[in-house]
Coordinates of C-alpha atoms in Angstrom, one line a residue:
Chain A
M690 CA 126.4 73.0 88.4
K691 CA 123.8 73.0 91.1
K692 CA 126.0 74.7 93.9
K693 CA 127.0 77.4 91.3
L694 CA 123.4 78.0 90.6
L695 CA 122.5 78.0 94.6
A696 CA 125.5 80.4 95.0
L697 CA 124.2 82.5 92.2
I698 CA 120.7 82.7 94.1
F699 CA 122.4 83.4 97.2
G700 CA 124.3 85.9 95.8
L701 CA 121.5 87.6 94.4
V702 CA 119.3 87.3 97.6
V703 CA 122.0 89.1 99.3
M704 CA 122.5 91.8 96.9
F705 CA 118.6 92.4 96.9
A706 CA 118.8 92.5 100.9
F707 CA 121.2 95.3 100.7
T708 CA 119.7 97.2 98.0
A709 CA 116.2 97.0 99.6
C710 CA 117.6 98.2 103.0
G711 CA 120.0 101.0 101.4
S712 CA 117.6 102.8 99.5
S713 CA 115.7 104.8 101.9
D714 CA 119.2 106.2 103.5
S715 CA 120.7 107.3 100.4
G716 CA 121.2 111.0 100.0
D717 CA 119.7 111.9 103.2
S718 CA 121.3 115.3 104.2
G719 CA 118.3 117.0 105.5
D720 CA 119.5 117.5 109.0
S721 CA 123.2 118.4 108.5
G722 CA 123.4 121.8 109.3
D723 CA 122.2 124.5 106.7
T724 CA 122.7 122.3 103.3
A725 CA 119.5 122.1 101.9
S726 CA 117.6 118.6 101.4
K727 CA 117.8 116.8 97.9
E728 CA 114.9 114.5 98.1
L729 CA 111.4 114.4 99.2
N730 CA 109.5 111.2 100.1
V731 CA 105.8 111.3 99.4
F732 CA 103.3 108.8 100.4
M733 CA 99.8 109.5 98.7
W734 CA 97.3 108.1 96.2
S735 CA 98.3 107.1 92.9
D736 CA 97.4 108.7 89.7
Y737 CA 96.6 111.7 91.5
L738 CA 99.2 114.4 90.9
S739 CA 100.6 115.1 87.3
D740 CA 103.7 113.7 86.3
D741 CA 104.6 116.9 84.5
V742 CA 104.0 118.9 87.8
V743 CA 106.4 116.6 89.3
A744 CA 108.9 116.9 86.8
D745 CA 108.7 120.7 86.7
F746 CA 108.7 120.9 90.4
E747 CA 112.2 118.6 90.5
N748 CA 113.6 120.8 87.4
E749 CA 113.3 124.2 89.5
T750 CA 114.3 123.3 92.7
G751 CA 116.8 120.4 92.0
I752 CA 114.9 118.0 94.8
K753 CA 114.2 114.6 93.6
V754 CA 110.6 113.5 94.5
N755 CA 110.3 109.8 95.4
L756 CA 106.6 108.8 95.1
S757 CA 105.0 105.9 97.0
Y758 CA 101.5 104.7 96.7
M759 CA 98.8 103.9 98.9
N760 CA 95.8 101.6 98.4
D761 CA 93.9 102.6 101.0
N762 CA 93.3 105.4 103.5
A763 CA 94.2 103.0 106.3
D764 CA 97.7 102.9 104.9
S765 CA 98.8 106.4 105.5
I766 CA 97.1 105.9 108.9
N767 CA 99.2 102.8 109.7
K768 CA 102.1 104.5 108.4
L769 CA 101.7 107.9 110.6
T770 CA 100.4 105.9 113.6
A771 CA 103.7 103.4 113.4
G772 CA 105.6 106.9 113.0
A773 CA 106.4 107.5 109.4
G774 CA 109.0 110.3 110.1
D775 CA 112.0 108.3 109.0
E776 CA 110.5 107.2 106.0
Y777 CA 108.4 109.8 104.4
D778 CA 108.3 113.6 104.4
L779 CA 104.7 114.3 103.1
I780 CA 101.8 111.9 103.7
M781 CA 98.5 112.2 102.3
T782 CA 95.5 111.6 104.1
C783 CA 91.7 112.6 104.5
D784 CA 89.9 115.2 106.7
A785 CA 87.9 112.4 108.7
Y786 CA 91.1 111.3 110.5
M787 CA 92.7 114.9 111.3
E788 CA 91.3 115.2 115.0
S789 CA 92.7 111.9 115.9
L790 CA 96.1 112.4 114.3
I791 CA 96.6 115.8 115.8
K792 CA 95.6 114.6 119.2
G793 CA 97.7 111.4 118.9
G794 CA 100.8 114.0 118.1
Y795 CA 101.6 112.0 114.9
L796 CA 102.1 115.3 113.1
E797 CA 104.5 118.4 112.8
E798 CA 102.9 121.6 113.4
L799 CA 103.3 123.9 110.1
D800 CA 104.8 127.1 109.8
L801 CA 102.6 128.7 107.2
S802 CA 105.2 131.6 106.5
Q803 CA 106.8 129.1 104.5
I804 CA 103.8 128.3 102.3
P805 CA 102.9 131.7 101.3
N806 CA 100.7 130.3 98.5
S807 CA 98.4 128.5 101.2
E808 CA 96.8 131.9 101.3
N809 CA 94.9 130.9 97.9
I810 CA 93.2 128.0 99.5
N811 CA 89.7 128.9 100.3
K812 CA 89.2 129.1 104.1
A813 CA 85.6 127.6 104.3
Y814 CA 87.4 124.3 103.5
W815 CA 90.0 124.5 105.7
S816 CA 89.3 124.8 109.7
E817 CA 91.3 127.1 111.9
E818 CA 92.6 123.7 113.9
N819 CA 93.7 122.0 110.5
Q820 CA 95.5 125.3 109.4
K821 CA 98.1 124.5 111.6
Y822 CA 98.9 120.8 110.6
C823 CA 97.4 120.4 107.0
I824 CA 97.3 121.6 103.5
P825 CA 94.2 120.5 101.4
Y826 CA 95.2 119.1 98.3
L827 CA 92.0 118.3 96.2
M828 CA 88.4 117.7 97.3
N829 CA 85.8 115.0 96.1
Y830 CA 82.1 115.4 96.1
I831 CA 80.6 111.7 96.4
Y832 CA 77.5 112.1 94.7
V833 CA 75.1 110.3 92.5
V834 CA 75.2 110.1 88.7
Y835 CA 72.9 108.4 86.5
D836 CA 72.3 107.5 82.8
T837 CA 69.5 109.5 81.7
E838 CA 68.6 107.0 78.7
R839 CA 69.2 103.7 80.7
C840 CA 68.4 104.3 84.0
P841 CA 64.7 103.2 85.0
I842 CA 63.9 106.2 87.2
E843 CA 65.0 109.8 88.0
I844 CA 67.2 109.7 91.2
T845 CA 66.6 112.8 93.3
C846 CA 67.4 111.3 96.9
Y847 CA 69.2 108.3 98.5
N848 CA 66.0 106.5 99.2
D849 CA 65.5 106.1 95.2
L850 CA 68.8 104.2 95.3
I851 CA 67.1 101.2 97.1
K852 CA 63.8 101.2 95.0
P853 CA 63.4 97.8 93.4
E854 CA 63.4 98.9 90.0
M855 CA 67.3 100.0 90.6
K856 CA 68.1 96.2 90.9
G857 CA 71.1 95.5 88.9
Q858 CA 71.5 98.8 87.8
L859 CA 73.5 100.4 90.4
G860 CA 77.7 100.6 90.8
S861 CA 79.1 102.0 94.1
I862 CA 82.3 103.1 95.5
D863 CA 83.6 101.0 98.6
G864 CA 84.4 101.9 102.1
A865 CA 82.6 101.9 105.5
R866 CA 82.8 105.9 106.0
N867 CA 81.7 106.2 102.3
L868 CA 78.5 104.1 102.5
F869 CA 77.3 104.5 105.9
P870 CA 76.7 108.3 105.9
I871 CA 74.3 107.8 103.0
A872 CA 72.3 105.4 104.7
L873 CA 72.0 107.6 107.9
I874 CA 71.1 110.5 105.8
A875 CA 68.3 108.5 104.3
L876 CA 67.2 107.4 107.7
G877 CA 67.0 111.0 108.8
Y878 CA 70.4 110.7 111.3
D879 CA 73.4 112.3 111.3
P880 CA 75.8 111.1 108.8
N881 CA 78.5 110.9 111.5
S882 CA 76.4 109.0 114.0
T883 CA 78.2 107.4 116.8
E884 CA 75.1 105.5 118.0
E885 CA 75.0 101.8 117.4
S886 CA 71.4 101.5 117.1
E887 CA 71.4 104.3 114.5
I888 CA 74.3 102.3 112.7
A889 CA 72.5 99.0 112.8
E890 CA 69.9 100.7 111.3
A891 CA 71.9 102.2 108.4
Y892 CA 73.2 98.5 108.4
E893 CA 69.6 97.3 107.3
W894 CA 69.2 100.1 104.8
L895 CA 72.5 99.3 102.9
K896 CA 71.8 95.4 102.8
K897 CA 68.9 96.8 100.4
Y898 CA 71.2 99.1 98.6
N899 CA 73.6 96.1 98.4
D900 CA 71.4 94.2 96.8
N901 CA 71.0 96.7 93.9
V902 CA 74.6 97.1 93.4
V903 CA 76.3 94.9 90.4
A904 CA 79.9 96.0 91.5
Y905 CA 81.7 97.9 94.0
G906 CA 84.8 100.1 92.4
S907 CA 85.4 100.8 88.6
T908 CA 82.2 102.8 88.7
E909 CA 83.5 105.2 85.7
T910 CA 84.3 101.9 83.7
N911 CA 80.8 100.2 84.2
I912 CA 78.8 103.0 83.6
V913 CA 80.5 103.7 80.2
N914 CA 80.5 100.0 79.2
G915 CA 76.9 99.7 79.8
T916 CA 77.4 97.4 83.0
I917 CA 75.4 99.8 85.1
S918 CA 73.3 102.8 84.6
A919 CA 73.7 104.7 87.8
M920 CA 76.4 105.0 90.4
L921 CA 77.4 106.6 93.6
T922 CA 80.9 108.0 93.0
Y923 CA 83.5 110.8 93.1
D924 CA 83.2 113.9 91.0
G925 CA 86.7 112.8 89.5
N926 CA 85.6 109.7 88.5
T927 CA 82.4 111.4 86.7
A928 CA 84.3 113.7 84.8
E929 CA 86.4 110.9 83.2
A930 CA 83.3 109.1 82.5
M931 CA 81.9 112.0 81.0
A932 CA 84.8 112.9 79.0
S933 CA 85.1 109.2 77.7
M934 CA 81.4 109.5 76.2
G935 CA 82.3 112.8 74.6
D936 CA 79.6 114.0 72.6
N937 CA 77.3 111.0 73.3
N938 CA 77.4 111.8 77.0
T939 CA 74.2 110.8 78.4
L940 CA 75.3 110.8 82.1
T941 CA 73.9 113.5 84.5
V942 CA 74.4 114.3 88.0
A943 CA 71.5 113.3 90.2
P944 CA 69.4 116.4 90.9
F945 CA 69.1 116.1 94.5
K946 CA 66.6 118.2 96.5
E947 CA 67.3 117.7 100.2
D948 CA 69.6 115.1 100.7
P949 CA 73.1 116.3 101.2
V950 CA 76.3 115.0 99.4
Q951 CA 79.6 114.0 101.4
L952 CA 82.6 116.4 100.3
G953 CA 86.0 115.2 101.4
F954 CA 89.3 116.3 101.3
D955 CA 92.6 115.0 100.6
L956 CA 95.4 116.8 102.4
Y957 CA 99.3 116.4 102.9
V958 CA 100.5 116.4 106.4
I959 CA 104.1 116.3 107.6
P960 CA 104.9 113.4 109.8
K961 CA 106.4 113.9 113.0
G962 CA 110.1 113.9 112.7
A963 CA 110.2 114.1 108.9
K964 CA 113.9 114.6 107.7
H965 CA 113.4 116.8 104.8
M966 CA 111.1 119.4 106.1
D967 CA 112.5 122.2 103.7
A968 CA 111.7 120.1 100.9
A969 CA 108.2 119.4 102.2
Y970 CA 107.6 123.2 102.6
A971 CA 108.9 123.8 99.1
F972 CA 106.8 121.0 97.6
L973 CA 103.5 122.4 99.4
N974 CA 104.2 126.2 98.4
Y975 CA 104.7 124.7 94.5
I976 CA 101.5 122.8 94.9
T977 CA 99.6 125.8 96.2
D978 CA 100.8 128.0 93.2
P979 CA 97.6 128.6 91.2
E980 CA 99.3 128.1 87.8
V981 CA 101.2 124.7 88.9
M982 CA 97.6 123.7 90.5
A983 CA 95.8 124.8 87.4
K984 CA 97.9 122.4 85.4
N985 CA 97.5 119.7 87.8
L986 CA 94.1 119.9 87.5
I987 CA 93.9 119.1 83.7
D988 CA 95.0 115.7 84.6
N989 CA 93.1 115.3 87.7
P990 CA 89.9 117.1 87.3
Y991 CA 88.7 116.9 90.4
S992 CA 87.3 119.7 92.7
C993 CA 89.8 121.8 94.2
P994 CA 89.7 124.2 97.1
N995 CA 92.4 126.5 95.8
D996 CA 90.4 129.3 94.4
A997 CA 92.9 131.2 92.5
A998 CA 93.9 127.7 91.1
V999 CA 90.3 127.3 89.9
A1000 CA 90.0 130.7 88.4
A1001 CA 93.3 129.7 86.4
A1002 CA 91.9 126.5 85.2
S1003 CA 90.8 125.7 81.8
E1004 CA 87.5 126.7 80.7
E1005 CA 86.9 122.8 80.1
Y1006 CA 87.5 122.1 83.6
R1007 CA 85.4 124.9 85.0
N1008 CA 82.4 124.1 82.7
G1009 CA 83.0 120.4 83.4
P1010 CA 79.4 118.7 83.3
A1011 CA 80.6 116.7 86.2
F1012 CA 80.7 119.9 88.3
D1013 CA 77.4 121.0 86.9
F1014 CA 75.2 120.6 89.9
D1015 CA 73.3 123.4 92.2
Y1016 CA 73.8 121.7 95.5
K1017 CA 77.4 122.4 96.1
E1018 CA 76.5 124.1 99.5
N1019 CA 74.4 121.4 100.9
I1020 CA 77.3 119.2 101.9
F1021 CA 78.1 117.1 104.9
F1022 CA 81.9 116.2 106.0
Q1023 CA 83.2 112.9 107.2
E1024 CA 84.2 113.5 110.9
D1025 CA 86.5 111.6 113.3
V1026 CA 84.2 109.3 115.0
G1027 CA 87.0 108.0 117.3
D1028 CA 86.3 104.6 119.0
A1029 CA 82.9 104.5 116.9
I1030 CA 85.0 103.3 113.8
K1031 CA 84.8 100.0 115.5
I1032 CA 81.1 99.6 115.1
Y1033 CA 81.1 101.0 111.7
D1034 CA 84.0 98.4 110.9
K1035 CA 81.9 95.6 112.4
Y1036 CA 78.4 96.4 110.5
Y1037 CA 80.5 97.1 107.3
Q1038 CA 82.2 93.5 107.9
K1039 CA 78.7 92.1 108.4
L1040 CA 77.4 93.7 105.0
K1041 CA 80.1 92.2 103.1
V1042 CA 80.0 88.9 104.5
D1043 CA 76.0 88.7 103.9
T1044 CA 76.4 89.5 100.3
G1045 CA 74.9 87.5 98.0
E1046 CA 73.4 85.1 100.2
Chain B
M1266 CA 119.8 61.8 96.8
T1267 CA 121.7 64.9 97.9
A1268 CA 120.9 64.1 101.7
S1269 CA 122.7 60.4 101.4
K1270 CA 125.8 62.3 100.1
G1271 CA 126.2 64.3 102.6
R1272 CA 125.7 62.0 105.1
A1273 CA 128.1 59.6 103.6
K1274 CA 130.9 62.0 104.0
G1275 CA 130.5 61.7 107.5
T1276 CA 131.8 64.7 110.0
N1277 CA 132.0 67.1 106.9
R1278 CA 128.9 69.0 106.8
L1279 CA 130.1 71.8 104.6
P1280 CA 128.5 70.5 101.5
L1281 CA 125.1 70.0 103.2
L1282 CA 125.4 73.6 104.5
A1283 CA 126.2 74.8 101.0
Q1284 CA 123.5 73.1 99.3
A1285 CA 120.6 73.4 101.7
G1286 CA 121.8 76.3 103.8
P1287 CA 120.7 79.2 101.5
V1288 CA 117.5 77.8 100.9
S1289 CA 116.7 77.0 104.5
L1290 CA 118.0 80.5 105.4
W1291 CA 115.6 82.0 102.6
M1292 CA 112.8 79.7 104.1
I1293 CA 113.3 80.6 107.7
L1294 CA 113.6 84.5 106.9
F1295 CA 110.8 84.7 104.6
V1296 CA 108.6 81.9 105.4
T1297 CA 108.8 80.1 108.9
I1298 CA 109.1 83.7 110.7
P1299 CA 106.2 85.9 109.0
M1300 CA 104.1 82.5 109.2
L1301 CA 104.8 82.2 112.9
F1302 CA 104.1 85.7 113.4
I1303 CA 100.6 85.6 111.7
I1304 CA 100.0 82.8 114.0
F1305 CA 101.1 85.0 116.8
I1306 CA 99.1 88.0 115.6
S1307 CA 95.8 85.9 115.3
F1308 CA 96.0 85.6 119.0
M1309 CA 96.0 89.3 119.8
T1310 CA 93.4 92.2 119.7
R1311 CA 92.7 94.9 117.1
G1312 CA 93.8 98.6 117.4
T1313 CA 91.5 101.5 117.0
F1314 CA 93.1 102.5 113.8
G1315 CA 93.9 98.8 112.7
G1316 CA 97.2 97.6 113.5
V1317 CA 97.8 95.3 116.4
E1318 CA 97.5 95.8 120.1
Y1319 CA 99.5 93.2 122.2
T1320 CA 96.9 91.9 124.3
P1321 CA 96.3 88.2 123.9
S1322 CA 92.7 87.2 123.2
L1323 CA 90.9 84.4 121.3
E1324 CA 88.2 87.0 120.0
S1325 CA 89.4 86.6 116.2
Y1326 CA 88.8 82.8 116.3
Q1327 CA 85.4 83.2 118.0
T1328 CA 84.3 85.9 115.7
M1329 CA 85.6 83.3 112.6
M1330 CA 83.0 80.9 114.1
E1331 CA 79.9 83.1 113.5
V1332 CA 77.2 82.0 111.3
T1333 CA 78.2 84.5 108.5
Y1334 CA 81.8 83.7 108.5
F1335 CA 81.2 80.2 108.6
H1336 CA 79.0 80.5 105.7
I1337 CA 81.9 82.1 103.5
I1338 CA 84.4 79.6 104.5
V1339 CA 82.0 76.6 103.5
K1340 CA 81.1 78.6 100.3
S1341 CA 84.9 79.3 99.4
L1342 CA 85.5 75.6 100.2
G1343 CA 82.8 74.6 97.8
V1344 CA 83.9 76.9 95.0
A1345 CA 87.7 75.6 95.5
A1346 CA 86.2 71.9 95.1
E1347 CA 84.2 72.8 92.4
T1348 CA 87.3 74.5 90.6
T1349 CA 89.3 71.5 91.2
I1350 CA 86.9 69.1 89.9
A1351 CA 86.1 70.8 87.2
C1352 CA 89.9 71.4 86.1
L1353 CA 90.2 67.4 86.9
I1354 CA 87.6 66.6 84.5
V1355 CA 88.9 68.8 81.7
G1356 CA 92.4 68.1 82.5
Y1357 CA 92.7 64.4 83.0
P1358 CA 91.8 63.7 79.2
F1359 CA 93.8 66.5 78.0
A1360 CA 96.6 65.3 80.0
Y1361 CA 96.0 61.7 78.7
Y1362 CA 95.9 63.1 75.2
I1363 CA 99.2 64.8 75.2
A1364 CA 100.8 61.8 77.0
R1365 CA 100.0 59.4 74.1
K1366 CA 101.5 61.8 71.3
P1367 CA 104.9 61.7 70.1
P1368 CA 107.3 63.9 72.4
A1369 CA 107.8 66.6 70.0
T1370 CA 103.8 66.9 69.4
A1371 CA 103.7 66.7 73.2
S1372 CA 105.8 69.5 74.1
R1373 CA 104.5 71.6 71.4
L1374 CA 100.9 71.1 73.2
I1375 CA 102.2 71.9 76.8
T1376 CA 103.6 75.1 75.0
L1377 CA 100.0 75.8 73.6
L1378 CA 98.9 75.3 77.0
M1379 CA 101.4 77.8 78.7
I1380 CA 101.3 80.5 76.0
P1381 CA 98.5 82.4 78.0
F1382 CA 100.8 82.5 81.1
W1383 CA 103.2 84.6 79.1
T1384 CA 100.7 87.4 80.0
N1385 CA 100.2 89.0 83.5
S1386 CA 97.2 87.3 85.2
L1387 CA 95.6 90.9 85.3
M1388 CA 95.6 91.1 81.7
R1389 CA 94.0 88.1 81.0
L1390 CA 91.3 89.0 83.7
N1391 CA 90.9 92.4 82.2
A1392 CA 90.3 90.3 78.8
W1393 CA 87.8 88.2 80.3
M1394 CA 85.8 91.3 81.5
L1395 CA 86.0 93.0 78.0
I1396 CA 84.8 89.8 76.5
F1397 CA 81.9 89.4 78.9
Q1398 CA 80.7 92.9 79.5
T1399 CA 77.6 93.9 78.8
N1400 CA 78.4 95.9 75.4
G1401 CA 81.2 93.4 74.8
P1402 CA 81.5 91.0 71.9
V1403 CA 79.5 88.0 73.4
N1404 CA 76.3 90.1 74.5
N1405 CA 76.4 92.0 70.7
F1406 CA 76.9 88.5 69.3
M1407 CA 73.7 87.2 71.4
L1408 CA 71.8 90.5 70.7
K1409 CA 72.3 90.0 67.0
T1410 CA 71.8 86.6 66.6
H1411 CA 68.1 87.3 68.7
I1412 CA 69.3 84.5 71.3
V1413 CA 68.5 87.0 73.9
D1414 CA 66.8 90.5 73.6
Q1415 CA 68.4 92.0 76.7
P1416 CA 71.8 92.2 77.5
V1417 CA 73.0 89.4 79.8
T1418 CA 74.8 90.5 82.9
F1419 CA 77.8 88.1 83.0
I1420 CA 80.4 90.1 84.8
F1421 CA 80.2 90.3 88.6
T1422 CA 78.3 86.8 88.8
D1423 CA 79.5 83.7 90.6
G1424 CA 79.5 82.0 87.3
L1425 CA 81.8 84.0 85.8
V1426 CA 84.3 84.2 88.9
L1427 CA 84.1 79.9 88.3
L1428 CA 84.8 80.3 84.9
G1429 CA 87.9 82.4 85.7
L1430 CA 89.0 80.3 88.5
I1431 CA 88.9 77.1 86.0
T1432 CA 90.8 78.7 83.3
N1433 CA 93.5 80.0 85.6
Y1434 CA 94.3 76.9 87.4
L1435 CA 93.8 74.3 84.6
P1436 CA 97.5 74.1 83.5
F1437 CA 98.3 73.3 87.2
A1438 CA 96.2 70.5 87.0
V1439 CA 97.2 69.3 83.6
L1440 CA 101.0 69.2 84.1
P1441 CA 101.4 66.7 86.9
M1442 CA 98.7 64.5 85.4
Y1443 CA 100.7 64.6 82.2
S1444 CA 103.8 63.7 84.0
S1445 CA 102.4 60.8 85.6
I1446 CA 100.1 59.6 82.6
E1447 CA 103.3 59.7 80.8
K1448 CA 105.3 57.9 83.0
L1449 CA 102.6 54.9 82.7
Q1450 CA 104.2 51.7 80.8
K1451 CA 102.4 50.5 77.6
P1452 CA 103.1 46.7 78.6
I1453 CA 101.1 47.4 81.8
L1454 CA 98.0 48.4 79.9
E1455 CA 98.7 45.7 77.4
A1456 CA 98.7 43.2 80.2
S1457 CA 95.7 44.4 81.5
A1458 CA 93.9 44.0 78.1
D1459 CA 95.7 40.9 77.6
L1460 CA 94.0 39.5 80.6
G1461 CA 90.5 40.5 79.0
A1462 CA 89.8 43.8 80.7
K1463 CA 87.9 46.2 78.9
P1464 CA 89.3 49.4 78.0
S1465 CA 86.7 51.1 80.7
V1466 CA 88.0 48.6 83.5
T1467 CA 91.4 49.1 82.5
L1468 CA 91.1 52.9 83.1
L1469 CA 89.4 52.7 86.4
K1470 CA 91.6 49.5 87.7
V1471 CA 94.8 50.3 86.3
T1472 CA 95.2 53.8 84.8
L1473 CA 93.6 55.6 87.4
P1474 CA 95.3 54.1 90.3
L1475 CA 98.8 54.3 89.0
T1476 CA 98.3 57.9 88.0
F1477 CA 96.8 58.8 91.5
P1478 CA 100.2 60.7 92.7
G1479 CA 99.7 62.9 89.5
I1480 CA 95.9 63.6 90.3
F1481 CA 96.7 64.2 93.8
S1482 CA 99.3 66.8 93.1
A1483 CA 96.6 68.5 90.5
I1484 CA 94.1 68.5 93.5
I1485 CA 96.7 70.3 95.7
L1486 CA 97.7 72.7 93.1
T1487 CA 94.4 73.6 92.2
F1488 CA 92.6 73.5 95.4
I1489 CA 94.9 75.4 97.7
P1490 CA 95.5 78.4 95.3
A1491 CA 91.6 78.4 94.5
L1492 CA 90.7 78.6 98.2
G1493 CA 92.9 81.4 98.7
T1494 CA 92.8 83.4 95.6
Y1495 CA 91.4 87.1 95.8
V1496 CA 92.3 89.0 92.5
I1497 CA 90.2 86.7 90.7
T1498 CA 87.0 86.7 92.9
D1499 CA 87.6 90.6 93.3
M1500 CA 87.7 91.8 89.7
L1501 CA 85.3 89.1 88.3
G1502 CA 83.1 89.5 91.4
G1503 CA 83.2 93.0 91.5
G1504 CA 83.9 93.1 95.0
K1505 CA 80.4 91.9 95.8
V1506 CA 80.9 88.1 95.6
L1507 CA 83.3 87.6 98.7
Y1508 CA 85.4 84.7 99.2
I1509 CA 87.7 83.7 102.1
G1510 CA 90.5 85.4 100.5
N1511 CA 88.9 89.0 99.7
I1512 CA 87.7 88.3 103.8
I1513 CA 91.2 87.9 104.4
K1514 CA 92.2 90.8 102.1
N1515 CA 89.9 93.3 103.4
Q1516 CA 90.8 92.8 107.2
F1517 CA 94.4 93.8 106.1
G1518 CA 93.0 96.6 103.9
T1519 CA 89.5 98.6 104.4
I1520 CA 88.4 96.8 107.7
R1521 CA 91.7 96.9 109.3
N1522 CA 91.4 93.7 111.6
W1523 CA 94.7 92.4 111.4
P1524 CA 94.1 89.7 114.0
L1525 CA 90.8 88.4 112.2
G1526 CA 92.6 88.4 108.9
A1527 CA 95.6 86.3 110.6
A1528 CA 93.2 83.9 112.2
M1529 CA 91.4 83.2 108.9
S1530 CA 95.1 82.9 107.3
V1531 CA 95.9 80.4 110.0
L1532 CA 92.6 78.4 108.8
L1533 CA 93.7 78.2 105.4
L1534 CA 97.0 77.0 106.8
A1535 CA 95.3 74.3 108.5
V1536 CA 93.8 73.2 105.6
T1537 CA 96.5 73.1 103.4
A1538 CA 98.5 71.2 106.2
L1539 CA 95.4 68.7 106.1
M1540 CA 95.6 68.3 102.4
I1541 CA 99.7 67.6 102.5
F1542 CA 99.1 65.1 105.5
L1543 CA 96.5 63.3 103.6
Y1544 CA 98.8 63.4 100.4
S1545 CA 101.9 61.8 102.4
R1546 CA 99.5 59.2 103.5
F1547 CA 98.4 58.2 99.9
A1548 CA 101.4 58.8 98.1
K1549 CA 105.2 59.0 99.0
V1550 CA 106.5 62.4 98.8
E1551 CA 109.1 61.3 96.1
D1552 CA 106.4 60.4 93.8
M1553 CA 105.0 64.2 94.0
E1554 CA 104.5 65.0 90.4
V1555 CA 105.1 68.6 90.2
V1556 CA 106.7 69.5 86.9

């Protein structure tokens, strides 16, 4: 009896082991002559691409899209730097890492003639250097939103967030390169500083910020259920929170006067040595089509660098209260800080460890 | 038992291989080798984009000894200990109660204890969040009955984290203790009473010592996972209340310092090994009451 059971388990293990290794090789016909690829392996954020759009693409082209999801920006960097071409054909990353990725030679150069729809992308959001290597997908403002009825003060700058009145009121997204820039701006420094002394000062500022924060993450849920009354968050999360409050929406984007807000991009790159380049191009051209992207924006109401798509998008999306603020041009970008990332990580870690003491 | 059977057959090792082989292979492939790799990584340096540079260094262990980390480690040990003690205090009388019921009732009670575990633990944690959130039923009830004038913030506090840990690990404490108490022979307790011991003395001098293996298993089965957990602390603590499990998770995630995360995992391994060692001193392995 026992032996049978063991044999069964052993059999299952062997089966599992083989299926686990087998899946990534199947249907790999990308480089065999002129037969077109039948699959596309994409690594990106979850809940960030409409299922309908993927299904339509599969129907139109006959290419099967295999989506895998990342939990963290670091995941895609880890994949790219480890050589992801065998596994993936498209990887999502953000603008902050582009410089290092290009310098490191981890990316395939793009042939834009194969992506004619990329014409629709606003060049202001797509630097000349980046045009050779990436296609911007969606973008996120990281700004402050508060509840006009429950928040004790009106927030017009980052320094308002560390006022004692805000204790127990604040929710926040997490991550070193999301938190440190607002502290650096509040202190009057470059948001992409590489000076350790400035970053250390920013850390002291963030300790006060941290004292006021109730929770990191799930900002849109926490503001709707009343746990927090103000938040540092993405515009897409805000759109969700506002939509779920419906007619009773009391949330408003903080009327910032001078402090710039962060604008980040999520973009697609092709990892060096990707096996299904043709499928990757087909997908990039499909997703940059104005009608397709407009459809995608229904499920993913984030800001979009594709001007034609925004024009084609629903009234509801374009007039969304989450995008109703007048400092859209007063922005800064997350730049690649090179080795200084270690300094950021050191202080970010310290911030996380000191918490609650 | 199985080992002696194999030996009796002398040179024929095949049955032994068939019985222990697959498990050994599994353990070597998926436990031993990854564990050795973790130990190896802990002595390396971190790369710029995370990952590992294969330059030997003791940096991670030095960092771990810094005051702030040391603080977190002590705090985590403290919370794991609190969880364990609370589970024992609540769990022991409960296990005793179940063990003294007729078998049919006992198995029904055990089933009741297990029912919450038929759902995913994330579901249960989300339920906790819904119940205790600012406009959740608990706060609404307290506001309506004028126990408080302002909603109380329960979620994202140390208290709720502790409550979450206790409810999550209670069954792991109850089951081994139940199995220990159930084996306790009535005549021994009667003998104790006949010899003039008061019930309280019988409890302290007879029942507790005889069920100690079960208690110790309960300690191991709650303390070790409670020390390493990060999902419960992350969700109920809002990413603000950090314990060693969260710190390790962050090293492999947002912070990208794998060697430090590995070094901290090695520390957890050491604590676990120490507890198993203590256990083997106090009780024979065969007595380990793991249901």
